[in-house]
Amino acid sequence: MRLTTHGWRAAPAGVLLAAALLTGCTDSGRDSDKPGPGPTASGPSQEERDEKLGREAEAAVGTTGDGPEIEAGTGGLAGGIHTQPLLTPGKSYEVSFACAGSGAAEATVQSKGATEVKKVECGGAPVHLRVHDAPSRVTIDVTAVGKASGMAAYRIAEFTP
């Protein structure tokens, strides 16, 4: 059997042909001349949106971090806000609520067996509830109404009737 230079030259061409065929099989089927969907611009993350909505809700109730509030906080409507702050018995307090996002929330204050409930529109004006002759603890709850989403804030401040 005799090897010719012609046989050795054919082998690299065959390798190149096989590589080209394999490369062609990995094409997505899309014409390269047609524009496809470009990279999507990702918006802010959920955490960034929640942070922004939380700041909006805090601003609506007037939490500044250095104000006269007894207690203040924010929370997502998905999990709600549930707290039992320690108050000075016999004093009067105003509890303010706000919501930022979509839909509405329900704010509840329980004090000495009485329950007061108010609807808080997200993106609307803050809602205020007053507690007169407070016990040492009240229960505050903020929950989403229906499919509402966003952040809620509350602020407790002393109130002089």
Coordinates of C-alpha atoms in Angstrom, one line a residue, residues 49-161:
R49 CA -38.2 49.0 44.9
D50 CA -39.1 48.1 48.4
E51 CA -36.5 50.5 49.8
K52 CA -37.9 53.3 47.7
L53 CA -41.5 52.5 48.6
G54 CA -40.5 52.3 52.3
R55 CA -38.9 55.8 52.1
E56 CA -42.1 57.1 50.5
A57 CA -44.3 55.6 53.2
E58 CA -42.0 56.9 56.0
A59 CA -42.0 60.4 54.5
A60 CA -45.8 60.3 54.4
V61 CA -46.1 59.6 58.1
G62 CA -43.3 62.0 59.0
T63 CA -40.6 59.6 60.4
T64 CA -37.3 61.4 60.5
G65 CA -35.4 59.3 62.9
D66 CA -34.8 62.4 65.2
G67 CA -38.4 63.4 65.8
P68 CA -40.7 63.0 68.7
E69 CA -41.9 59.6 67.8
I70 CA -42.1 56.9 70.4
E71 CA -41.7 54.2 67.8
A72 CA -41.8 54.0 64.0
G73 CA -41.2 51.3 61.5
T74 CA -41.8 50.0 58.0
G75 CA -42.7 46.6 56.6
G76 CA -43.8 44.9 53.4
L77 CA -47.5 44.4 52.8
A78 CA -46.8 40.8 51.9
G79 CA -45.9 40.0 55.5
G80 CA -47.6 43.0 57.1
I81 CA -46.6 44.9 60.2
H82 CA -47.3 43.4 63.6
T83 CA -46.0 45.1 66.8
Q84 CA -46.8 45.7 70.4
P85 CA -45.0 48.8 71.4
L86 CA -44.3 49.7 75.1
L87 CA -46.2 53.0 76.0
T88 CA -46.5 55.1 79.1
P89 CA -49.8 54.2 80.7
G90 CA -52.4 57.0 80.9
K91 CA -50.8 59.1 78.1
S92 CA -52.4 59.8 74.7
Y93 CA -50.8 58.9 71.5
E94 CA -51.4 59.4 67.8
V95 CA -50.6 56.4 65.5
S96 CA -50.0 57.4 61.9
F97 CA -50.1 55.0 58.9
A98 CA -49.1 55.3 55.3
C99 CA -48.8 52.9 52.4
A100 CA -46.7 53.2 49.1
G101 CA -47.3 50.8 46.3
S102 CA -50.6 49.6 44.8
G103 CA -53.9 48.9 46.4
A104 CA -54.7 49.5 50.0
A105 CA -53.8 48.3 53.5
E106 CA -55.8 47.9 56.7
A107 CA -54.4 49.5 59.8
T108 CA -55.6 48.1 63.2
V109 CA -54.9 49.4 66.7
Q110 CA -56.1 47.4 69.7
S111 CA -56.1 49.1 73.0
K112 CA -57.9 48.1 76.3
G113 CA -60.2 45.6 74.5
A114 CA -61.3 48.2 71.8
T115 CA -60.3 47.8 68.2
E116 CA -60.1 50.6 65.7
V117 CA -59.6 49.8 62.0
K118 CA -58.9 52.2 59.1
K119 CA -58.3 51.7 55.4
V120 CA -55.0 53.2 54.1
E121 CA -54.8 53.8 50.4
C122 CA -51.3 53.2 49.0
G123 CA -50.0 56.4 47.6
G124 CA -52.7 58.4 49.4
A125 CA -52.8 60.6 52.5
P126 CA -51.6 59.1 55.8
V127 CA -54.3 57.9 58.2
H128 CA -54.2 58.7 61.9
L129 CA -55.7 56.9 64.9
R130 CA -55.6 58.2 68.4
V131 CA -55.2 56.2 71.6
H132 CA -56.3 58.0 74.8
D133 CA -55.4 56.9 78.3
A134 CA -53.1 54.2 76.8
P135 CA -52.3 51.0 78.5
S136 CA -48.6 49.9 78.7
R137 CA -49.0 48.0 75.4
V138 CA -51.2 48.3 72.3
T139 CA -51.3 46.0 69.4
I140 CA -50.7 47.5 65.9
D141 CA -51.2 45.5 62.7
V142 CA -51.0 46.6 59.1
T143 CA -52.1 44.1 56.4
A144 CA -52.7 44.2 52.7
V145 CA -56.2 44.4 51.4
G146 CA -56.7 41.9 48.6
K147 CA -53.8 41.8 46.2
A148 CA -52.2 45.1 47.4
S149 CA -48.4 45.3 47.2
G150 CA -45.8 47.7 48.5
M151 CA -44.5 49.0 51.8
A152 CA -46.3 50.4 54.8
A153 CA -45.0 52.7 57.6
Y154 CA -46.3 53.6 61.0
R155 CA -45.3 56.3 63.5
I156 CA -46.4 56.6 67.2
A157 CA -46.1 60.1 68.8
E158 CA -47.4 61.6 72.0
F159 CA -50.6 63.5 71.6
T160 CA -52.0 66.2 73.8
P161 CA -55.8 66.3 73.5

